Amino acid sequence: MARNLYSMKMFMFAEQLEYDEETVVKLERLNLFLGLLYTPMWMSSTLAADAPANDLQFMKDMMKFKRTDPEIAQAVLQKLENHKWYLTQEVVPFALFGSRLSDKEKQEIAAKLHATEKPDSFRRGKPMFPQVTSKTTLADLVGPESHLLLDTLGIEYDWLLQPVATWPRSDDYSKAQEYVSNVKVVNDIAERGVKMMTDFANIITQILSKNSTFFKLWNTTVSDLIASRSKL
C-alpha cells in the first residue's frame, strides 16, 4: 500500500516535480485504477468470509475496466490468474459467513452445496483454480471439494436448507462462522516475523562487529603490554 500512496503523491505533485507529459499520463492511469478499484478491495482484504465475493467482484470489475484501460486491466487479470485461492471449491463456502452477499446468493450457494455429492476422500495438493467469466457466480464455483470445510469441522448440513435469516440460531453454523472469522487472509504475521528476524539479525551483527573491534583492541593492548614487559 505504501507504493500506492507514493504513486498518488507523485501525481499530485507532478507539476512541482516537473514530470514530462508521458509520465503524468501514466501516473493518472495508474491512480485511476488504484483509487477506484484496488484500494476499496485492499481495505476489506483481511476478512476471510468476504474474500470469495471480493475476489470474484474484483475480477469482474477488471473485465469491465478493459473498456477504460485495456493495458492495465489485462496486466491485472493475468496477475490474478495466480491468486484464485478464495475462488476454489475448497474455499468458496467461506462466503456463506460473510456480509457481502444477499440472502438469495447465500441460499444459492447453500442449495448447490447440499445438492452436491460429497467425495469419498478429498484431493490433496494445490487446489484447482476455476475459470471465471463476467457471468460467473459463487454458486457456480461450488463442487465436491466444497464439502471440505464443513466435513473437517464436523458440521451438520441441516441449516443449509433453512432460510438464511435463521442460520445464526444453529450451533453448527455458529461454529463454522467462528472458524472462518479467525482465518488469516493476509500475510501480516509472516511479514512481521520476517521484520523481527531482520531486526534481530541486525542487532546480532552489530554486537558481533562491536565485539570484534573490542577483541582486536584487547589483543593489541595485551600484545603491547607483553612487549613492553619483555623490554624491561
Backbone as JSON, one array per atom type, in Angstrom:
{
  "sequence": "MARNLYSMKMFMFAEQLEYDEETVVKLERLNLFLGLLYTPMWMSSTLAADAPANDLQFMKDMMKFKRTDPEIAQAVLQKLENHKWYLTQEVVPFALFGSRLSDKEKQEIAAKLHATEKPDSFRRGKPMFPQVTSKTTLADLVGPESHLLLDTLGIEYDWLLQPVATWPRSDDYSKAQEYVSNVKVVNDIAERGVKMMTDFANIITQILSKNSTFFKLWNTTVSDLIASRSKL",
  "N": [[0.82, -1.2, 0.0], [2.04, 1.18, 0.6], [3.56, 1.88, -1.64], [1.53, 2.5, -3.39], [0.52, 4.83, -2.27], [2.71, 6.46, -2.65], [2.63, 6.67, -5.43], [0.3, 8.12, -5.78], [0.99, 10.52, -4.53], [3.06, 11.32, -6.19], [1.63, 11.89, -8.51], [-0.02, 13.96, -7.62], [1.83, 15.98, -7.09], [3.01, 16.37, -9.51], [3.43, 18.57, -11.2], [5.07, 20.31, -9.69], [7.25, 18.64, -9.44], [8.04, 18.53, -11.96], [7.5, 16.57, -13.98], [7.5, 14.88, -17.15], [5.06, 14.98, -19.85], [4.27, 12.41, -20.69], [4.88, 10.79, -18.46], [3.13, 11.87, -16.57], [0.65, 11.21, -17.66], [0.75, 8.41, -17.5], [0.88, 8.1, -14.71], [-1.61, 9.13, -14.04], [-3.33, 7.23, -15.17], [-2.6, 4.97, -13.69], [-3.28, 5.75, -11.07], [-5.99, 6.09, -11.29], [-6.86, 3.47, -11.51], [-5.9, 2.52, -9.0], [-7.3, 4.11, -7.13], [-10.08, 3.75, -7.69], [-10.5, 0.99, -7.94], [-8.5, -0.84, -6.83], [-7.83, 0.04, -4.13], [-10.35, 0.03, -2.59], [-10.84, -2.75, -2.49], [-8.54, -3.63, -1.24], [-8.87, -2.56, 1.31], [-10.76, -4.21, 2.47], [-9.6, -6.65, 2.53], [-8.78, -8.26, 4.63], [-10.77, -9.84, 5.63], [-11.81, -13.0, 5.85], [-14.26, -14.28, 5.34], [-15.44, -12.66, 3.47], [-13.74, -12.79, 1.37], [-14.03, -14.59, -0.95], [-16.24, -13.39, -2.34], [-15.25, -10.8, -2.68], [-12.96, -11.24, -4.28], [-14.05, -12.37, -6.61], [-15.72, -10.29, -7.47], [-13.81, -8.32, -7.9], [-12.37, -9.39, -10.06], [-14.38, -9.34, -12.01], [-14.84, -6.6, -12.14], [-12.4, -5.77, -13.19], [-12.57, -6.9, -15.69], [-14.55, -5.31, -16.81], [-13.19, -2.94, -16.69], [-11.5, -3.08, -18.79], [-12.61, -1.72, -20.89], [-12.0, 0.85, -20.3], [-9.21, 1.05, -19.72], [-7.48, -1.02, -21.31], [-4.85, -2.07, -21.25], [-3.83, -1.9, -18.58], [-5.87, -3.32, -17.28], [-5.69, -5.89, -18.45], [-3.14, -6.66, -17.62], [-3.5, -6.79, -14.85], [-5.48, -8.77, -14.64], [-4.1, -10.98, -15.64], [-2.26, -11.29, -13.6], [-3.97, -11.91, -11.51], [-4.75, -14.45, -12.17], [-3.05, -16.15, -10.91], [-3.83, -16.0, -8.33], [-6.23, -17.14, -7.28], [-7.12, -18.37, -5.0], [-9.24, -18.1, -3.14], [-11.4, -18.57, -4.65], [-11.59, -21.17, -5.21], [-13.01, -24.51, -5.1], [-12.74, -25.52, -2.52], [-12.7, -23.31, -0.81], [-14.69, -21.48, -1.42], [-17.16, -21.84, 0.1], [-16.7, -20.22, 2.33], [-17.93, -17.83, 1.87], [-20.52, -18.07, 2.74], [-20.61, -17.14, 5.27], [-20.11, -14.49, 5.28], [-20.58, -10.9, 4.75], [-21.02, -9.73, 2.36], [-22.7, -10.83, 0.47], [-26.1, -11.22, -0.75], [-29.09, -12.55, 0.82], [-30.31, -14.22, -1.0], [-28.22, -14.95, -2.72], [-26.56, -16.33, -0.95], [-28.28, -18.41, -0.3], [-28.39, -19.76, -2.72], [-25.78, -20.74, -2.94], [-25.75, -22.42, -0.7], [-27.77, -24.25, -1.37], [-26.67, -25.42, -3.66], [-24.38, -26.58, -2.57], [-25.51, -28.42, -0.77], [-26.78, -30.09, -2.54], [-24.74, -31.21, -3.93], [-22.79, -34.07, -4.25], [-20.82, -35.49, -1.68], [-17.37, -36.25, -1.81], [-15.65, -39.44, -1.51], [-13.11, -39.21, -0.52], [-11.03, -36.37, 0.05], [-9.24, -34.38, -2.3], [-5.69, -33.95, -2.43], [-2.96, -31.58, -2.19], [-2.26, -28.71, -4.32], [-5.07, -26.62, -4.74], [-7.47, -26.61, -7.45], [-7.62, -23.99, -9.71], [-10.42, -22.1, -10.78], [-12.08, -21.35, -13.94], [-13.03, -18.1, -14.72], [-15.67, -15.97, -15.68], [-17.44, -13.04, -16.86], [-19.98, -13.62, -16.12], [-19.93, -15.47, -14.13], [-20.94, -16.92, -11.04], [-20.69, -17.23, -7.45], [-21.95, -19.52, -6.62], [-21.71, -21.09, -8.86], [-19.14, -21.96, -8.61], [-19.06, -23.85, -6.68], [-18.36, -27.19, -5.72], [-17.63, -30.76, -5.47], [-15.4, -30.72, -3.72], [-16.03, -28.67, -2.07], [-17.19, -29.49, 0.22], [-15.27, -29.8, 2.08], [-14.7, -27.91, 4.17], [-16.96, -27.96, 6.03], [-17.01, -30.68, 6.57], [-14.5, -31.16, 7.73], [-14.72, -29.69, 10.06], [-16.7, -31.07, 11.29], [-19.38, -30.41, 10.89], [-22.93, -30.36, 10.8], [-25.43, -30.53, 8.16], [-28.0, -29.56, 8.13], [-28.89, -26.89, 8.56], [-28.36, -25.61, 6.18], [-30.53, -25.85, 4.49], [-32.39, -24.23, 5.54], [-34.01, -20.94, 5.89], [-31.9, -18.12, 5.32], [-31.92, -16.14, 7.27], [-32.36, -17.51, 9.6], [-30.09, -18.94, 10.14], [-28.08, -18.08, 12.08], [-29.1, -19.1, 14.44], [-28.4, -21.68, 14.58], [-26.21, -23.97, 16.07], [-24.24, -25.32, 14.7], [-23.81, -23.7, 12.46], [-22.87, -21.39, 13.76], [-20.5, -22.36, 14.84], [-18.96, -22.91, 12.55], [-18.88, -20.35, 11.47], [-17.4, -18.97, 13.41], [-14.93, -20.2, 13.11], [-14.22, -19.46, 10.44], [-14.13, -16.69, 10.69], [-11.8, -16.35, 12.07], [-9.79, -17.05, 10.4], [-6.75, -16.24, 8.84], [-6.23, -13.98, 6.32], [-4.4, -12.28, 4.99], [-0.78, -11.85, 4.81], [0.28, -10.66, 7.12], [1.27, -11.59, 9.58], [3.41, -13.24, 8.83], [5.01, -11.33, 7.57], [5.58, -9.64, 9.7], [7.04, -11.4, 11.23], [9.27, -11.84, 9.61], [10.31, -9.25, 9.66], [10.97, -9.0, 12.37], [12.96, -10.98, 12.6], [14.82, -9.9, 10.86], [15.48, -7.51, 12.18], [16.55, -8.64, 14.48], [18.74, -10.0, 13.41], [20.21, -7.83, 12.52], [20.84, -6.61, 14.94], [22.39, -8.6, 16.18], [24.48, -8.69, 14.34], [25.56, -6.16, 14.69], [26.4, -6.38, 17.35], [28.29, -8.42, 17.14], [30.08, -7.15, 15.5], [30.91, -5.03, 17.11], [32.01, -6.51, 19.2], [34.06, -7.78, 17.85], [35.7, -5.63, 17.24], [36.34, -4.87, 19.84], [37.74, -7.15, 20.78], [39.91, -7.15, 19.05], [41.15, -4.77, 19.79], [41.69, -5.4, 22.45], [43.44, -7.57, 22.15], [45.54, -6.26, 20.88], [46.3, -4.46, 22.87], [47.1, -6.2, 24.94], [49.21, -7.48, 23.66], [50.94, -5.33, 23.33], [51.49, -4.77, 26.01], [52.81, -7.1, 26.81], [55.02, -6.96, 25.16], [56.22, -4.62, 26.11], [56.86, -5.37, 28.72], [58.7, -7.32, 28.19], [60.83, -5.86, 27.26], [61.64, -4.65, 29.58]],
  "CA": [[0.0, 0.0, 0.0], [2.93, 2.34, 0.67], [3.92, 2.25, -3.01], [0.36, 3.13, -3.98], [0.48, 6.2, -1.75], [3.77, 7.2, -3.35], [2.15, 6.94, -6.79], [-0.69, 9.19, -5.68], [1.72, 11.75, -4.22], [3.79, 11.7, -7.41], [0.67, 12.51, -9.43], [-0.47, 15.22, -7.02], [2.9, 16.98, -7.17], [3.67, 16.19, -10.8], [3.85, 19.87, -11.75], [6.22, 20.78, -8.92], [8.38, 17.75, -9.69], [8.4, 18.75, -13.37], [7.45, 15.35, -14.78], [7.09, 15.11, -18.54], [3.64, 14.69, -20.09], [4.07, 10.97, -20.75], [4.88, 10.27, -17.09], [1.91, 12.33, -15.91], [-0.46, 10.4, -18.2], [0.87, 7.07, -16.92], [0.51, 8.21, -13.3], [-3.06, 9.33, -13.98], [-3.94, 5.93, -15.45], [-2.33, 4.09, -12.56], [-4.02, 6.19, -9.89], [-7.41, 5.82, -11.55], [-7.03, 2.07, -11.11], [-5.67, 2.37, -7.56], [-8.34, 4.78, -6.35], [-11.43, 3.24, -7.93], [-10.63, -0.47, -7.92], [-7.6, -1.58, -5.95], [-7.89, 0.44, -2.72], [-11.53, -0.5, -1.89], [-10.66, -4.18, -2.24], [-7.46, -3.78, -0.26], [-9.38, -2.2, 2.63], [-11.56, -5.31, 3.03], [-8.9, -7.9, 2.22], [-8.46, -9.04, 5.82], [-11.95, -10.59, 6.05], [-11.84, -14.28, 5.14], [-15.62, -14.61, 4.91], [-15.78, -11.85, 2.3], [-12.69, -12.95, 0.35], [-14.52, -15.12, -2.23], [-17.06, -12.38, -3.02], [-14.36, -9.69, -3.06], [-12.09, -11.63, -5.39], [-14.86, -12.54, -7.81], [-16.15, -8.97, -7.9], [-12.63, -7.62, -8.41], [-12.09, -9.9, -11.4], [-15.42, -8.83, -12.91], [-14.59, -5.16, -12.31], [-11.26, -5.61, -14.09], [-13.05, -7.22, -17.04], [-15.24, -4.1, -17.26], [-12.18, -1.87, -16.79], [-10.85, -3.22, -20.09], [-13.16, -0.7, -21.78], [-11.37, 2.12, -19.94], [-7.76, 0.94, -19.89], [-7.24, -2.45, -21.57], [-3.49, -2.48, -20.91], [-3.76, -2.14, -17.13], [-6.83, -4.38, -16.94], [-5.16, -7.19, -18.86], [-1.99, -6.97, -16.75], [-4.03, -7.17, -13.54], [-6.17, -10.05, -14.79], [-3.07, -12.02, -15.76], [-1.71, -11.48, -12.26], [-5.0, -12.55, -10.68], [-4.84, -15.86, -12.52], [-2.23, -16.89, -9.93], [-4.31, -15.7, -6.98], [-7.65, -17.51, -7.2], [-7.25, -19.3, -3.88], [-10.53, -17.98, -2.47], [-12.45, -18.93, -5.6], [-11.53, -22.62, -5.39], [-14.12, -25.25, -4.49], [-12.5, -25.72, -1.09], [-12.81, -22.09, 0.0], [-15.9, -20.72, -1.75], [-18.16, -21.83, 1.18], [-16.45, -19.14, 3.3], [-18.85, -16.74, 1.57], [-21.77, -18.27, 3.48], [-20.5, -16.5, 6.59], [-19.71, -13.1, 5.07], [-21.62, -9.86, 4.72], [-21.06, -9.13, 1.03], [-23.72, -11.45, -0.38], [-27.5, -11.15, -0.36], [-29.62, -13.82, 1.3], [-30.58, -15.04, -2.18], [-26.94, -15.5, -3.2], [-26.13, -17.34, 0.03], [-29.17, -19.57, -0.42], [-27.99, -20.48, -3.93], [-24.56, -21.48, -2.6], [-26.13, -23.47, 0.24], [-28.53, -25.28, -2.1], [-25.73, -26.13, -4.54], [-23.52, -27.4, -1.71], [-26.3, -29.52, -0.22], [-27.15, -31.0, -3.63], [-23.52, -31.8, -4.49], [-22.36, -35.26, -3.51], [-19.52, -35.4, -1.01], [-16.46, -37.31, -2.29], [-15.2, -40.41, -0.51], [-11.91, -38.61, 0.07], [-10.73, -35.08, -0.55], [-7.97, -34.36, -3.01], [-4.58, -33.3, -1.75], [-2.14, -30.73, -3.04], [-2.74, -27.38, -4.68], [-6.44, -26.6, -5.27], [-7.6, -26.26, -8.87], [-8.19, -22.67, -9.93], [-11.52, -22.17, -11.75], [-12.18, -20.35, -15.0], [-14.01, -17.09, -14.31], [-16.15, -15.07, -16.72], [-18.23, -11.93, -16.34], [-21.28, -14.14, -15.66], [-19.71, -16.48, -13.08], [-21.41, -16.64, -9.68], [-20.02, -18.08, -6.46], [-22.63, -20.82, -6.63], [-21.14, -21.85, -9.98], [-17.81, -22.45, -8.23], [-19.22, -24.92, -5.69], [-18.18, -28.53, -6.26], [-17.46, -31.81, -4.45], [-14.4, -30.35, -2.71], [-16.59, -27.63, -1.21], [-17.6, -30.12, 1.48], [-14.09, -29.93, 2.95], [-14.8, -27.06, 5.37], [-17.93, -28.48, 6.98], [-16.62, -32.04, 6.94], [-13.34, -31.07, 8.62], [-15.19, -29.16, 11.35], [-17.75, -31.93, 11.83], [-20.61, -29.61, 10.88], [-24.11, -30.94, 10.17], [-25.85, -29.76, 6.99], [-29.43, -29.24, 8.2], [-29.14, -25.45, 8.49], [-28.22, -25.13, 4.8], [-31.83, -25.86, 3.84], [-33.25, -23.27, 6.24], [-33.85, -19.55, 5.45], [-30.63, -17.53, 5.77], [-32.15, -15.35, 8.49], [-32.39, -18.41, 10.77], [-28.8, -19.62, 10.29], [-27.37, -17.79, 13.34], [-29.67, -19.87, 15.55], [-27.81, -23.02, 14.53], [-24.89, -24.1, 16.7], [-23.29, -25.74, 13.66], [-23.48, -22.5, 11.69], [-22.05, -20.52, 14.61], [-19.17, -22.97, 14.96], [-18.26, -22.68, 11.29], [-18.66, -18.9, 11.34], [-16.3, -18.6, 14.3], [-13.68, -20.67, 12.48], [-13.92, -18.64, 9.26], [-13.8, -15.33, 11.12], [-10.44, -16.34, 12.63], [-8.82, -17.41, 9.36], [-5.93, -15.11, 8.42], [-6.24, -13.86, 4.87], [-3.17, -11.65, 4.52], [0.44, -12.4, 5.4], [0.83, -9.72, 8.1], [2.03, -12.31, 10.6], [4.68, -13.64, 8.22], [5.82, -10.14, 7.34], [6.09, -9.17, 11.0], [8.07, -12.36, 11.63], [10.48, -11.53, 8.83], [10.85, -7.99, 10.17], [11.59, -9.27, 13.67], [14.2, -11.71, 12.37], [15.76, -8.96, 10.25], [15.96, -6.64, 13.26], [17.4, -9.46, 15.35], [20.0, -10.24, 12.69], [20.97, -6.57, 12.52], [21.37, -6.4, 16.3], [23.47, -9.57, 16.37], [25.6, -8.27, 13.51], [26.18, -5.01, 15.35], [27.08, -6.86, 18.55], [29.48, -9.15, 16.7], [31.02, -6.16, 14.97], [31.49, -4.33, 18.26], [32.86, -7.47, 19.92], [35.26, -7.99, 17.05], [36.56, -4.46, 17.46], [36.82, -4.93, 21.22], [38.75, -8.2, 20.91], [41.11, -6.7, 18.34], [41.78, -3.77, 20.65], [42.2, -6.11, 23.64], [44.63, -8.33, 21.73], [46.62, -5.31, 20.61], [46.74, -3.93, 24.16], [47.83, -7.26, 25.63], [50.48, -7.68, 22.94], [51.8, -4.19, 23.65], [51.93, -4.92, 27.4], [53.81, -8.18, 26.85], [56.23, -6.45, 24.52], [56.86, -3.64, 26.99], [57.43, -6.1, 29.85], [59.88, -8.04, 27.7], [61.91, -4.88, 27.16], [62.11, -4.39, 30.94]],
  "C": [[0.86, 1.26, 0.0], [3.29, 2.82, -0.74], [2.75, 2.93, -3.71], [0.24, 4.58, -3.54], [1.54, 7.05, -2.42], [3.32, 7.59, -4.75], [1.16, 8.1, -6.79], [-0.01, 10.53, -5.4], [2.48, 12.25, -5.45], [2.87, 12.39, -8.4], [0.22, 13.87, -8.91], [0.56, 16.34, -7.2], [3.68, 16.89, -8.48], [4.19, 17.5, -11.37], [5.09, 20.39, -11.04], [7.46, 19.94, -9.2], [8.81, 17.77, -11.16], [8.5, 17.44, -14.17], [7.04, 15.69, -16.21], [5.66, 14.62, -18.73], [3.36, 13.19, -20.11], [4.01, 10.35, -19.36], [3.6, 10.64, -16.36], [0.71, 11.5, -16.37], [-0.44, 9.0, -17.6], [0.48, 7.07, -15.45], [-0.99, 8.37, -13.14], [-3.79, 8.01, -14.2], [-3.79, 4.99, -14.25], [-3.19, 4.47, -11.36], [-5.52, 6.06, -10.06], [-7.74, 4.4, -11.14], [-6.91, 1.9, -9.6], [-6.83, 2.94, -6.75], [-9.71, 4.15, -6.48], [-11.58, 1.74, -7.71], [-9.78, -1.15, -6.85], [-7.8, -1.25, -4.47], [-9.14, -0.08, -2.0], [-11.41, -1.99, -1.57], [-9.59, -4.43, -1.19], [-7.96, -3.52, 1.16], [-10.18, -3.33, 3.27], [-10.87, -6.66, 2.87], [-8.6, -8.77, 3.43], [-9.61, -9.94, 6.27], [-12.08, -11.87, 5.22], [-13.22, -14.6, 4.58], [-16.03, -13.83, 3.66], [-14.8, -12.04, 1.15], [-13.21, -13.53, -0.97], [-15.33, -14.08, -3.02], [-16.2, -11.22, -3.5], [-13.54, -10.04, -4.3], [-12.87, -11.78, -6.7], [-15.29, -11.18, -8.36], [-14.99, -8.18, -8.5], [-12.29, -8.08, -9.83], [-13.12, -9.38, -12.41], [-15.22, -7.34, -13.17], [-13.43, -4.92, -13.28], [-11.65, -5.96, -15.53], [-13.78, -6.01, -17.64], [-14.24, -2.97, -17.51], [-11.41, -1.95, -18.1], [-11.35, -2.16, -21.07], [-12.52, 0.66, -21.52], [-9.88, 2.11, -20.19], [-7.41, -0.53, -20.08], [-5.86, -2.93, -21.16], [-3.36, -2.81, -19.43], [-4.66, -3.3, -16.74], [-6.28, -5.76, -17.27], [-3.99, -7.61, -17.98], [-2.46, -7.44, -15.38], [-4.7, -8.53, -13.6], [-5.18, -11.21, -14.92], [-2.46, -12.33, -14.4], [-2.69, -12.23, -11.38], [-5.16, -14.03, -10.99], [-4.05, -16.74, -11.55], [-2.71, -16.71, -8.5], [-5.81, -15.98, -6.83], [-7.94, -18.44, -6.02], [-8.64, -19.28, -3.25], [-11.71, -18.21, -3.41], [-12.44, -20.43, -5.9], [-12.72, -23.29, -4.7], [-13.97, -25.34, -2.97], [-12.84, -24.5, -0.25], [-14.06, -21.27, -0.29], [-16.96, -20.72, -0.64], [-17.91, -20.79, 2.27], [-17.47, -18.02, 3.12], [-20.18, -16.87, 2.29], [-21.78, -17.5, 4.79], [-20.09, -15.03, 6.49], [-20.89, -12.16, 5.01], [-21.8, -9.26, 3.32], [-22.23, -9.64, 0.18], [-25.14, -11.21, 0.15], [-27.95, -12.51, 0.15], [-29.86, -14.77, 0.13], [-29.3, -15.71, -2.68], [-26.42, -16.58, -2.24], [-26.97, -18.6, -0.08], [-28.8, -20.41, -1.64], [-26.74, -21.32, -3.68], [-24.9, -22.67, -1.71], [-26.85, -24.61, -0.47], [-27.61, -26.1, -3.0], [-24.83, -27.06, -3.72], [-24.27, -28.63, -1.19], [-26.62, -30.55, -1.29], [-25.93, -31.7, -4.24], [-23.05, -32.96, -3.62], [-20.97, -35.08, -2.92], [-18.62, -36.53, -1.49], [-16.07, -38.25, -1.15], [-13.95, -39.92, 0.21], [-11.61, -37.31, -0.67], [-9.35, -35.1, -1.2], [-6.91, -33.58, -2.22], [-3.81, -32.42, -2.74], [-2.8, -29.4, -3.34], [-4.15, -27.46, -5.24], [-6.45, -26.2, -6.74], [-8.27, -24.9, -9.0], [-9.27, -22.74, -11.0], [-11.36, -21.13, -12.87], [-13.3, -19.38, -14.62], [-14.37, -16.21, -15.51], [-16.97, -13.96, -16.06], [-19.58, -12.39, -15.79], [-21.14, -15.17, -14.54], [-20.28, -16.01, -11.74], [-20.65, -17.55, -8.72], [-20.65, -19.46, -6.4], [-22.1, -21.71, -7.75], [-19.83, -22.52, -9.6], [-17.87, -23.55, -7.18], [-19.09, -26.27, -6.37], [-17.98, -29.54, -5.15], [-16.48, -31.42, -3.34], [-14.9, -29.27, -1.76], [-17.09, -28.18, 0.12], [-16.47, -30.13, 2.51], [-14.24, -29.15, 4.25], [-15.72, -27.68, 6.41], [-17.56, -29.88, 7.46], [-15.47, -32.02, 7.95], [-13.76, -30.61, 10.01], [-16.26, -30.03, 11.99], [-19.09, -31.23, 11.9], [-21.74, -30.36, 10.18], [-24.64, -29.99, 9.09], [-27.29, -29.25, 7.08], [-29.71, -27.75, 7.98], [-29.05, -24.89, 7.08], [-29.56, -25.03, 4.08], [-32.81, -24.88, 4.47], [-33.07, -21.86, 5.66], [-32.58, -18.94, 6.07], [-30.79, -16.79, 7.09], [-32.12, -16.22, 9.75], [-31.04, -19.09, 11.03], [-28.1, -19.34, 11.62], [-27.91, -18.56, 14.55], [-29.07, -21.28, 15.63], [-26.43, -23.03, 15.17], [-23.84, -24.5, 15.67], [-22.85, -24.54, 12.82], [-22.55, -21.59, 12.49], [-20.63, -21.04, 14.76], [-18.34, -22.71, 13.71], [-17.94, -21.2, 11.1], [-17.49, -18.44, 12.2], [-14.96, -19.01, 13.69], [-13.28, -19.74, 11.33], [-13.5, -17.23, 9.67], [-12.39, -15.22, 11.68], [-9.37, -16.76, 11.62], [-8.07, -16.15, 8.92], [-5.83, -15.09, 6.9], [-4.94, -13.29, 4.33], [-1.98, -12.17, 5.28], [1.09, -11.44, 6.39], [1.72, -10.42, 9.11], [3.4, -12.71, 10.05], [5.59, -12.45, 8.03], [6.4, -9.6, 8.64], [7.2, -10.1, 11.48], [9.37, -12.1, 10.91], [11.13, -10.26, 9.34], [11.56, -8.21, 11.49], [12.92, -9.98, 13.5], [15.26, -10.81, 11.75], [16.35, -8.04, 11.3], [16.92, -7.4, 14.17], [18.76, -9.69, 14.71], [20.86, -8.99, 12.68], [21.6, -6.31, 13.88], [22.55, -7.32, 16.55], [24.71, -9.16, 15.58], [26.34, -7.1, 14.14], [26.97, -5.44, 16.57], [28.38, -7.57, 18.17], [30.54, -8.18, 16.19], [31.72, -5.42, 16.1], [32.43, -5.25, 19.03], [34.16, -7.72, 19.18], [36.24, -6.85, 17.24], [37.16, -4.48, 18.84], [37.95, -5.94, 21.37], [40.05, -7.82, 20.18], [41.89, -5.7, 19.18], [42.4, -4.43, 21.87], [43.47, -6.87, 23.31], [45.82, -7.41, 21.49], [47.2, -4.77, 21.91], [47.57, -4.95, 24.92], [49.19, -7.48, 24.98], [51.46, -6.56, 23.26], [52.35, -4.31, 25.07], [53.02, -5.98, 27.52], [55.14, -7.71, 26.26], [56.98, -5.48, 25.42], [57.5, -4.32, 28.19], [58.71, -6.83, 29.43], [61.09, -7.11, 27.62], [62.48, -4.56, 28.54], [63.0, -5.54, 31.4]]
}
